[in-house]
Short mmCIF file of N, CA and C in Angstrom, two decimals:
data_model
loop_
_atom_site.label_atom_id
_atom_site.label_comp_id
_atom_site.label_asym_id
_atom_site.label_seq_id
_atom_site.Cartn_x
_atom_site.Cartn_y
_atom_site.Cartn_z
N HIS A 27 -13.25 12.74 15.40
CA HIS A 27 -12.47 11.72 14.96
C HIS A 27 -13.23 11.15 13.39
N PRO A 28 -12.01 11.06 12.40
CA PRO A 28 -12.36 10.73 11.18
C PRO A 28 -12.99 9.37 10.76
N LEU A 29 -12.83 8.29 11.79
CA LEU A 29 -13.54 7.02 11.42
C LEU A 29 -14.99 7.09 12.00
N GLY A 30 -15.71 6.59 11.17
CA GLY A 30 -17.20 6.54 11.70
C GLY A 30 -18.16 5.97 10.85
N ALA A 31 -19.29 5.71 11.35
CA ALA A 31 -20.20 5.33 10.37
C ALA A 31 -20.97 6.10 9.66
N LEU A 32 -20.86 6.16 8.23
CA LEU A 32 -21.77 6.99 7.34
C LEU A 32 -22.88 6.25 6.80
N GLN A 33 -23.79 6.92 6.32
CA GLN A 33 -25.02 6.36 5.80
C GLN A 33 -25.16 6.56 4.28
N ASN A 34 -25.50 5.58 3.61
CA ASN A 34 -25.67 5.83 2.17
C ASN A 34 -27.28 5.93 1.85
N SER A 35 -27.48 6.06 0.72
CA SER A 35 -28.96 6.54 0.38
C SER A 35 -29.96 5.53 0.79
N TRP A 36 -29.58 4.51 1.17
CA TRP A 36 -30.51 3.38 1.65
C TRP A 36 -30.57 3.42 3.17
N ARG A 37 -29.79 4.29 3.69
CA ARG A 37 -29.73 4.50 5.25
C ARG A 37 -28.96 3.19 5.99
N GLN A 38 -28.07 2.52 4.93
CA GLN A 38 -27.37 1.50 5.81
C GLN A 38 -25.88 2.00 6.18
N PRO A 39 -25.54 1.84 7.34
CA PRO A 39 -24.31 2.07 7.91
C PRO A 39 -23.10 1.63 6.96
N ILE A 40 -22.07 2.65 6.73
CA ILE A 40 -20.98 2.42 5.75
C ILE A 40 -19.79 2.61 6.70
N ASN A 41 -18.74 1.98 6.86
CA ASN A 41 -17.72 2.47 7.56
C ASN A 41 -16.67 3.23 6.70
N GLY A 42 -16.06 4.37 7.08
CA GLY A 42 -15.16 4.95 6.20
C GLY A 42 -14.39 5.97 6.81
N ILE A 43 -13.46 6.71 6.15
CA ILE A 43 -12.72 7.67 6.50
C ILE A 43 -12.97 8.72 5.79
N VAL A 44 -13.32 9.92 6.45
CA VAL A 44 -13.56 11.31 5.68
C VAL A 44 -12.48 12.01 5.89
N THR A 45 -11.72 12.43 4.78
CA THR A 45 -10.60 13.28 4.82
C THR A 45 -10.56 14.54 3.71
N GLU A 46 -9.76 15.49 4.03
CA GLU A 46 -9.77 16.33 2.93
C GLU A 46 -9.34 15.92 1.77
N SER A 47 -9.60 16.60 0.60
CA SER A 47 -9.28 16.11 -0.75
C SER A 47 -7.86 16.16 -1.13
N GLY A 48 -7.29 15.30 -1.55
CA GLY A 48 -5.78 15.23 -1.98
C GLY A 48 -5.58 15.79 -3.30
N GLU A 49 -4.47 16.17 -3.64
CA GLU A 49 -4.02 16.78 -5.01
C GLU A 49 -3.99 15.58 -5.78
N CYS A 50 -3.22 14.74 -5.85
CA CYS A 50 -2.93 13.72 -6.82
C CYS A 50 -1.92 12.60 -6.28
N SER A 51 -2.17 11.37 -6.84
CA SER A 51 -1.41 10.12 -6.24
C SER A 51 -0.02 10.35 -6.39
N LEU A 52 0.79 9.65 -5.67
CA LEU A 52 2.13 9.44 -5.91
C LEU A 52 2.68 9.12 -7.13
N LEU A 53 1.85 8.05 -7.72
CA LEU A 53 2.16 7.62 -9.17
C LEU A 53 2.01 8.96 -10.21
N HIS A 54 1.16 9.64 -10.14
CA HIS A 54 1.22 10.81 -10.95
C HIS A 54 2.31 11.81 -10.62
N ILE A 55 2.58 11.84 -9.41
CA ILE A 55 3.86 12.75 -9.01
C ILE A 55 5.16 12.18 -9.68
N ILE A 56 5.13 10.85 -9.53
CA ILE A 56 6.48 10.11 -10.30
C ILE A 56 6.48 10.22 -11.58
N LYS A 57 5.27 10.23 -12.26
CA LYS A 57 5.27 10.32 -13.81
C LYS A 57 5.45 11.65 -14.49
N ASP A 58 4.85 12.68 -13.47
CA ASP A 58 4.98 13.98 -14.03
C ASP A 58 6.01 14.82 -13.75
N ARG A 59 6.85 14.34 -12.83
CA ARG A 59 8.16 15.10 -12.46
C ARG A 59 9.26 14.83 -13.38
N ASN A 60 9.86 16.09 -13.88
CA ASN A 60 10.95 16.12 -14.83
C ASN A 60 12.39 15.87 -14.14
N GLU A 61 12.58 15.89 -12.87
CA GLU A 61 13.70 15.86 -12.22
C GLU A 61 13.61 14.62 -10.99
N ASP A 62 14.94 14.19 -10.73
CA ASP A 62 14.85 13.33 -9.63
C ASP A 62 14.38 13.94 -8.32
N PHE A 63 13.86 13.09 -7.17
CA PHE A 63 13.60 13.70 -5.97
C PHE A 63 15.09 13.86 -5.26
N SER A 64 14.90 14.72 -4.52
CA SER A 64 16.36 14.94 -3.53
C SER A 64 16.31 13.69 -2.49
N VAL A 65 17.43 13.46 -2.12
CA VAL A 65 17.86 12.50 -1.01
C VAL A 65 16.90 12.91 0.23
N GLU A 66 16.86 14.06 0.57
CA GLU A 66 16.18 14.44 1.59
C GLU A 66 14.74 14.30 1.57
N GLU A 67 14.06 14.66 0.16
CA GLU A 67 12.75 14.36 0.18
C GLU A 67 12.44 12.84 0.15
N ILE A 68 13.22 11.94 -0.24
CA ILE A 68 13.09 10.57 -0.35
C ILE A 68 13.08 9.94 1.07
N ILE A 69 14.12 10.43 1.80
CA ILE A 69 14.27 10.08 3.23
C ILE A 69 13.08 10.49 4.06
N ASN A 70 12.60 11.67 4.04
CA ASN A 70 11.52 12.29 4.79
C ASN A 70 10.18 11.51 4.30
N PHE A 71 10.01 11.00 3.18
CA PHE A 71 8.66 10.36 2.75
C PHE A 71 8.87 8.81 3.41
N ALA A 72 10.12 8.13 3.15
CA ALA A 72 10.30 6.84 3.74
C ALA A 72 10.12 6.84 5.23
N HIS A 73 10.63 7.80 5.91
CA HIS A 73 10.56 7.95 7.44
C HIS A 73 9.28 7.83 7.94
N SER A 74 8.35 8.73 7.20
CA SER A 74 7.04 8.99 7.69
C SER A 74 6.38 7.80 7.71
N PHE A 75 6.40 6.95 6.67
CA PHE A 75 5.67 5.76 6.40
C PHE A 75 6.07 4.63 7.08
N VAL A 76 7.60 4.44 7.30
CA VAL A 76 8.17 3.40 8.27
C VAL A 76 7.81 3.58 9.44
N GLU A 77 7.45 4.70 10.00
CA GLU A 77 6.79 4.74 11.46
C GLU A 77 5.44 4.43 11.38
N LEU A 78 4.67 4.74 10.19
CA LEU A 78 3.31 4.31 10.21
C LEU A 78 3.24 2.85 10.33
N PHE A 79 4.08 1.97 9.27
CA PHE A 79 4.19 0.68 9.40
C PHE A 79 4.27 0.08 10.62
N ALA A 80 5.20 0.62 11.67
CA ALA A 80 5.60 0.24 12.81
C ALA A 80 4.46 0.17 13.71
N TYR A 81 3.74 1.36 13.67
CA TYR A 81 2.54 1.68 14.29
C TYR A 81 1.45 0.54 13.92
N PHE A 82 1.32 0.33 12.71
CA PHE A 82 0.37 -0.82 12.08
C PHE A 82 0.74 -2.32 12.75
N GLN A 83 2.18 -2.44 12.84
CA GLN A 83 2.37 -3.68 13.16
C GLN A 83 2.34 -3.95 14.82
N GLU A 84 2.08 -2.79 15.37
CA GLU A 84 1.85 -2.95 17.00
C GLU A 84 0.51 -3.25 17.04
N LEU A 85 -0.56 -2.76 16.16
CA LEU A 85 -1.64 -2.86 16.33
C LEU A 85 -2.28 -4.29 15.47
N LYS A 86 -1.23 -4.79 14.87
CA LYS A 86 -1.51 -6.15 14.27
C LYS A 86 -2.46 -5.93 12.91
N ILE A 87 -2.19 -4.83 12.36
CA ILE A 87 -3.03 -4.50 11.13
C ILE A 87 -2.03 -4.40 9.83
N VAL A 88 -2.40 -4.92 8.78
CA VAL A 88 -1.77 -4.84 7.64
C VAL A 88 -2.72 -4.05 6.50
N HIS A 89 -2.12 -3.37 5.93
CA HIS A 89 -2.75 -2.45 4.61
C HIS A 89 -3.16 -3.69 3.65
N ARG A 90 -2.06 -4.40 2.95
CA ARG A 90 -2.36 -5.44 2.07
C ARG A 90 -2.41 -4.69 0.65
N ASP A 91 -2.33 -3.57 0.50
CA ASP A 91 -2.45 -2.78 -1.10
C ASP A 91 -1.53 -1.53 -1.03
N ILE A 92 -0.23 -1.71 -0.57
CA ILE A 92 0.72 -0.67 -0.69
C ILE A 92 1.14 -0.50 -2.07
N LYS A 93 1.07 0.58 -2.72
CA LYS A 93 1.52 0.94 -4.03
C LYS A 93 1.52 2.52 -4.12
N PRO A 94 2.10 3.11 -5.33
CA PRO A 94 2.01 4.56 -5.41
C PRO A 94 0.62 5.02 -5.44
N ASP A 95 -0.14 4.35 -6.21
CA ASP A 95 -1.51 4.96 -6.30
C ASP A 95 -2.24 5.21 -4.99
N ASN A 96 -1.82 4.58 -3.95
CA ASN A 96 -2.49 4.68 -2.64
C ASN A 96 -1.84 5.56 -1.67
N PHE A 97 -0.82 6.41 -2.24
CA PHE A 97 -0.36 7.47 -1.57
C PHE A 97 -0.83 8.97 -2.29
N VAL A 98 -1.40 9.73 -1.45
CA VAL A 98 -2.04 10.73 -1.98
C VAL A 98 -1.46 12.04 -1.51
N ARG A 99 -0.98 12.90 -2.28
CA ARG A 99 -0.31 14.17 -1.72
C ARG A 99 -1.34 15.03 -1.26
N PHE A 100 -0.93 15.63 0.12
CA PHE A 100 -1.79 16.64 0.74
C PHE A 100 -0.55 17.79 1.17
N GLY A 101 -0.35 18.79 0.36
CA GLY A 101 0.43 19.69 0.76
C GLY A 101 1.47 19.87 -0.44
N LYS A 102 2.80 20.19 0.02
CA LYS A 102 3.87 20.49 -0.89
C LYS A 102 4.89 19.28 -1.05
N GLY A 103 5.60 19.05 -2.05
CA GLY A 103 6.33 18.08 -2.17
C GLY A 103 5.88 16.63 -2.17
N LEU A 104 6.50 15.86 -1.16
CA LEU A 104 6.06 14.48 -1.09
C LEU A 104 5.19 14.25 0.36
N GLN A 105 4.48 15.30 0.66
CA GLN A 105 3.64 15.35 1.97
C GLN A 105 2.44 14.48 1.46
N CYS A 106 2.65 13.10 1.88
CA CYS A 106 1.28 12.20 1.30
C CYS A 106 0.78 11.53 2.40
N LYS A 107 -0.35 10.92 2.14
CA LYS A 107 -1.17 10.17 3.22
C LYS A 107 -1.56 9.08 2.45
N LEU A 108 -1.42 7.72 3.32
CA LEU A 108 -1.75 6.46 2.71
C LEU A 108 -3.29 6.41 2.67
N ILE A 109 -3.94 5.75 1.72
CA ILE A 109 -5.27 5.81 1.60
C ILE A 109 -5.74 4.39 1.13
N ASP A 110 -6.99 4.10 0.94
CA ASP A 110 -7.70 2.83 0.35
C ASP A 110 -7.07 1.82 1.42
N PHE A 111 -7.91 1.85 2.60
CA PHE A 111 -8.04 0.81 3.50
C PHE A 111 -9.10 -0.25 3.36
N GLY A 112 -9.44 -0.40 2.25
CA GLY A 112 -10.48 -1.33 1.98
C GLY A 112 -10.29 -2.79 2.01
N ILE A 113 -9.19 -3.38 2.04
CA ILE A 113 -8.82 -4.59 2.15
C ILE A 113 -7.72 -4.66 3.57
N CYS A 114 -7.54 -3.59 4.22
CA CYS A 114 -6.81 -3.62 5.43
C CYS A 114 -7.36 -4.37 6.62
N THR A 115 -6.63 -5.34 7.11
CA THR A 115 -7.33 -6.22 8.25
C THR A 115 -6.30 -6.51 9.25
N HIS A 116 -6.88 -7.03 10.45
CA HIS A 116 -5.92 -7.62 11.47
C HIS A 116 -5.34 -8.88 10.92
N VAL A 117 -4.10 -9.23 11.35
CA VAL A 117 -3.39 -10.48 10.87
C VAL A 117 -4.09 -11.67 11.24
N ASN A 118 -4.86 -11.65 12.34
CA ASN A 118 -5.63 -12.84 12.50
C ASN A 118 -6.86 -13.13 11.60
N ASP A 119 -7.29 -12.22 10.91
CA ASP A 119 -8.38 -12.36 10.12
C ASP A 119 -8.11 -12.14 8.60
N ILE A 120 -6.89 -12.70 8.23
CA ILE A 120 -6.63 -12.74 6.80
C ILE A 120 -6.99 -14.17 6.45
N ARG A 121 -7.87 -14.14 5.36
CA ARG A 121 -8.57 -15.57 4.94
C ARG A 121 -8.17 -15.55 3.46
N HIS A 122 -7.93 -14.55 2.49
CA HIS A 122 -7.64 -14.70 1.06
C HIS A 122 -6.49 -13.69 0.63
N LEU A 123 -5.94 -13.98 -0.29
CA LEU A 123 -5.09 -13.25 -1.18
C LEU A 123 -5.71 -11.94 -1.52
N ALA A 124 -4.92 -10.94 -1.27
CA ALA A 124 -5.60 -9.51 -1.64
C ALA A 124 -4.39 -8.63 -2.14
N GLY A 125 -4.69 -7.68 -2.79
CA GLY A 125 -3.59 -6.65 -3.24
C GLY A 125 -3.45 -6.53 -4.68
N SER A 126 -2.70 -5.57 -5.09
CA SER A 126 -2.41 -5.42 -6.47
C SER A 126 -1.28 -6.36 -6.93
N PHE A 127 -1.43 -7.17 -7.94
CA PHE A 127 -0.41 -8.11 -8.08
C PHE A 127 1.06 -7.62 -8.41
N TYR A 128 1.43 -6.63 -9.07
CA TYR A 128 2.75 -6.30 -9.27
C TYR A 128 3.31 -5.77 -7.96
N TYR A 129 2.44 -5.46 -6.88
CA TYR A 129 3.08 -4.99 -5.68
C TYR A 129 3.10 -6.10 -4.63
N LEU A 130 2.66 -7.32 -4.93
CA LEU A 130 2.51 -8.41 -4.09
C LEU A 130 3.97 -8.82 -3.90
N SER A 131 4.38 -9.50 -2.69
CA SER A 131 5.59 -9.98 -2.24
C SER A 131 5.82 -11.36 -3.17
N PRO A 132 7.02 -11.81 -3.33
CA PRO A 132 7.39 -13.06 -4.23
C PRO A 132 6.45 -14.15 -3.81
N ILE A 133 6.45 -14.34 -2.41
CA ILE A 133 5.73 -15.45 -1.92
C ILE A 133 4.27 -15.48 -2.29
N LEU A 134 3.57 -14.24 -2.01
CA LEU A 134 2.18 -14.00 -2.57
C LEU A 134 1.97 -14.31 -4.09
N LYS A 135 2.95 -13.66 -4.68
CA LYS A 135 3.01 -13.86 -6.20
C LYS A 135 2.77 -15.39 -6.64
N LYS A 136 3.73 -16.22 -5.84
CA LYS A 136 3.75 -17.57 -6.10
C LYS A 136 2.51 -18.32 -5.57
N ILE A 137 1.96 -17.87 -4.54
CA ILE A 137 0.58 -18.55 -4.18
C ILE A 137 -0.32 -18.13 -5.35
N HIS A 138 -0.29 -16.91 -5.62
CA HIS A 138 -1.35 -16.51 -6.72
C HIS A 138 -1.12 -17.35 -8.27
N SER A 139 0.12 -17.47 -8.39
CA SER A 139 0.42 -18.24 -9.70
C SER A 139 -0.08 -19.77 -9.71
N ASN A 140 -0.14 -20.17 -8.35
CA ASN A 140 -0.51 -21.72 -8.21
C ASN A 140 -2.00 -21.82 -8.44
N ARG A 141 -2.72 -20.88 -8.82
CA ARG A 141 -3.95 -20.65 -9.16
C ARG A 141 -4.81 -20.99 -7.99
N ASN A 142 -4.42 -20.98 -6.64
CA ASN A 142 -5.22 -21.13 -5.50
C ASN A 142 -4.75 -20.24 -4.54
N PRO A 143 -5.25 -19.04 -4.56
CA PRO A 143 -4.90 -17.98 -3.68
C PRO A 143 -5.14 -18.18 -2.27
N ASN A 144 -5.95 -19.14 -1.94
CA ASN A 144 -6.34 -19.26 -0.42
C ASN A 144 -5.57 -20.42 0.33
N ARG A 145 -4.76 -21.04 -0.49
CA ARG A 145 -4.17 -22.08 -0.01
C ARG A 145 -3.06 -21.90 0.92
N ASN A 146 -2.89 -22.22 2.39
CA ASN A 146 -1.80 -22.12 3.07
C ASN A 146 -1.33 -20.65 3.17
N LEU A 147 -2.14 -19.77 3.05
CA LEU A 147 -1.81 -18.19 3.15
C LEU A 147 -0.94 -17.71 4.29
N ASN A 148 -1.86 -18.19 5.38
CA ASN A 148 -1.55 -17.86 6.69
C ASN A 148 -0.02 -18.62 7.07
N LEU A 149 0.29 -19.75 6.52
CA LEU A 149 1.42 -20.67 6.89
C LEU A 149 2.78 -20.00 6.03
N THR A 150 2.44 -19.59 4.88
CA THR A 150 3.60 -19.15 3.90
C THR A 150 3.81 -17.62 3.89
N SER A 151 3.15 -17.01 4.64
CA SER A 151 3.49 -15.28 4.30
C SER A 151 3.22 -14.68 5.63
N ASN A 152 4.15 -13.54 5.76
CA ASN A 152 4.23 -12.78 6.78
C ASN A 152 3.63 -11.45 6.42
N PRO A 153 2.37 -11.08 6.86
CA PRO A 153 1.86 -9.93 6.21
C PRO A 153 2.63 -8.77 6.35
N PHE A 154 3.04 -8.66 7.47
CA PHE A 154 3.91 -7.07 7.79
C PHE A 154 5.15 -7.24 6.83
N LYS A 155 5.78 -8.35 6.46
CA LYS A 155 6.79 -8.27 5.50
C LYS A 155 6.37 -8.05 4.17
N ASP A 156 5.02 -8.53 3.71
CA ASP A 156 4.51 -8.41 2.46
C ASP A 156 4.39 -6.63 2.30
N ASP A 157 3.75 -6.01 3.38
CA ASP A 157 3.58 -4.58 3.26
C ASP A 157 4.75 -3.85 3.01
N VAL A 158 5.97 -4.49 3.84
CA VAL A 158 7.30 -3.78 3.68
C VAL A 158 7.79 -3.96 2.25
N TYR A 159 7.56 -5.03 1.74
CA TYR A 159 8.05 -5.35 0.26
C TYR A 159 7.26 -4.57 -0.67
N SER A 160 6.17 -4.38 -0.64
CA SER A 160 5.33 -3.48 -1.36
C SER A 160 5.68 -2.13 -1.36
N PHE A 161 5.83 -1.63 -0.11
CA PHE A 161 6.54 -0.15 0.22
C PHE A 161 7.98 -0.05 -0.55
N GLY A 162 8.68 -1.15 -0.32
CA GLY A 162 10.14 -1.23 -0.95
C GLY A 162 9.97 -0.78 -2.66
N LEU A 163 9.11 -1.72 -3.14
CA LEU A 163 8.62 -1.35 -4.54
C LEU A 163 8.46 0.12 -4.64
N THR A 164 7.43 0.66 -4.09
CA THR A 164 6.91 2.02 -4.17
C THR A 164 8.16 3.01 -3.92
N LEU A 165 8.94 2.87 -3.03
CA LEU A 165 10.16 3.57 -2.84
C LEU A 165 11.03 3.53 -4.21
N TYR A 166 11.32 2.15 -4.54
CA TYR A 166 12.07 2.01 -5.88
C TYR A 166 11.56 2.86 -7.18
N GLU A 167 10.27 2.75 -7.13
CA GLU A 167 9.72 3.78 -8.40
C GLU A 167 9.89 5.40 -8.04
N LEU A 168 9.83 5.59 -6.45
CA LEU A 168 10.00 6.95 -6.39
C LEU A 168 11.37 7.50 -6.74
N ILE A 169 12.34 6.71 -6.28
CA ILE A 169 13.81 6.92 -6.73
C ILE A 169 14.27 6.92 -8.11
N THR A 170 13.76 5.86 -8.70
CA THR A 170 14.05 5.79 -10.06
C THR A 170 13.09 6.32 -10.92
N ARG A 171 11.90 6.89 -10.63
CA ARG A 171 10.91 7.33 -11.44
C ARG A 171 10.38 6.51 -12.69
N LYS A 172 10.64 5.09 -12.42
CA LYS A 172 10.31 4.14 -13.31
C LYS A 172 9.26 3.03 -12.71
N THR A 173 8.40 2.55 -13.47
CA THR A 173 7.42 1.59 -12.99
C THR A 173 8.22 0.24 -12.73
N SER A 174 7.95 -0.44 -11.46
CA SER A 174 8.84 -1.65 -11.09
C SER A 174 8.13 -2.97 -11.50
N ARG A 175 7.25 -3.00 -12.68
CA ARG A 175 6.65 -4.28 -13.15
C ARG A 175 7.68 -5.39 -13.06
N TYR A 176 8.60 -5.68 -12.13
CA TYR A 176 9.18 -6.70 -11.98
C TYR A 176 8.47 -7.75 -11.32
N ASP A 177 8.64 -9.19 -11.98
CA ASP A 177 7.95 -10.22 -11.44
C ASP A 177 8.90 -11.34 -11.25
N PRO A 178 9.46 -11.33 -10.12
CA PRO A 178 10.43 -12.48 -9.58
C PRO A 178 9.90 -13.80 -9.68
N VAL A 179 8.70 -14.17 -9.85
CA VAL A 179 8.39 -15.68 -9.83
C VAL A 179 8.67 -15.99 -11.08
N ARG A 180 8.47 -15.33 -12.18
CA ARG A 180 8.35 -15.81 -13.63
C ARG A 180 9.82 -15.82 -14.16
#
């Protein structure tokens, strides 16, 4: 089982996932590719992660940092795995705003721009929808091969 307690040099337990080394992030694939991805490649990529997000929702887990940097290629084409579960949490344990600013949903950006990222977070945000929004931006970048640095709040 890849989940387990590791020990650092001070013999303290560290929770982590140990996996094979990936080739590069989806962001690098997008930037380095000279041609558009095929419709089939994009659909296969999207389908595999839509199923993953459905499973997360079943478990009431949110990733909270979906972005091209957190998809790493293992294999050919767009065979990727989602990484960086450092701020992943159960929906009942969300206490603060987290994630990469440009990939936050408009609601989370608005909370962030109010300079009080902890205020009413659980009341104004659906964390599953926030992950889906971030994944939508990731797909946009994959399809257009352009960064999505769009900020709907400003």
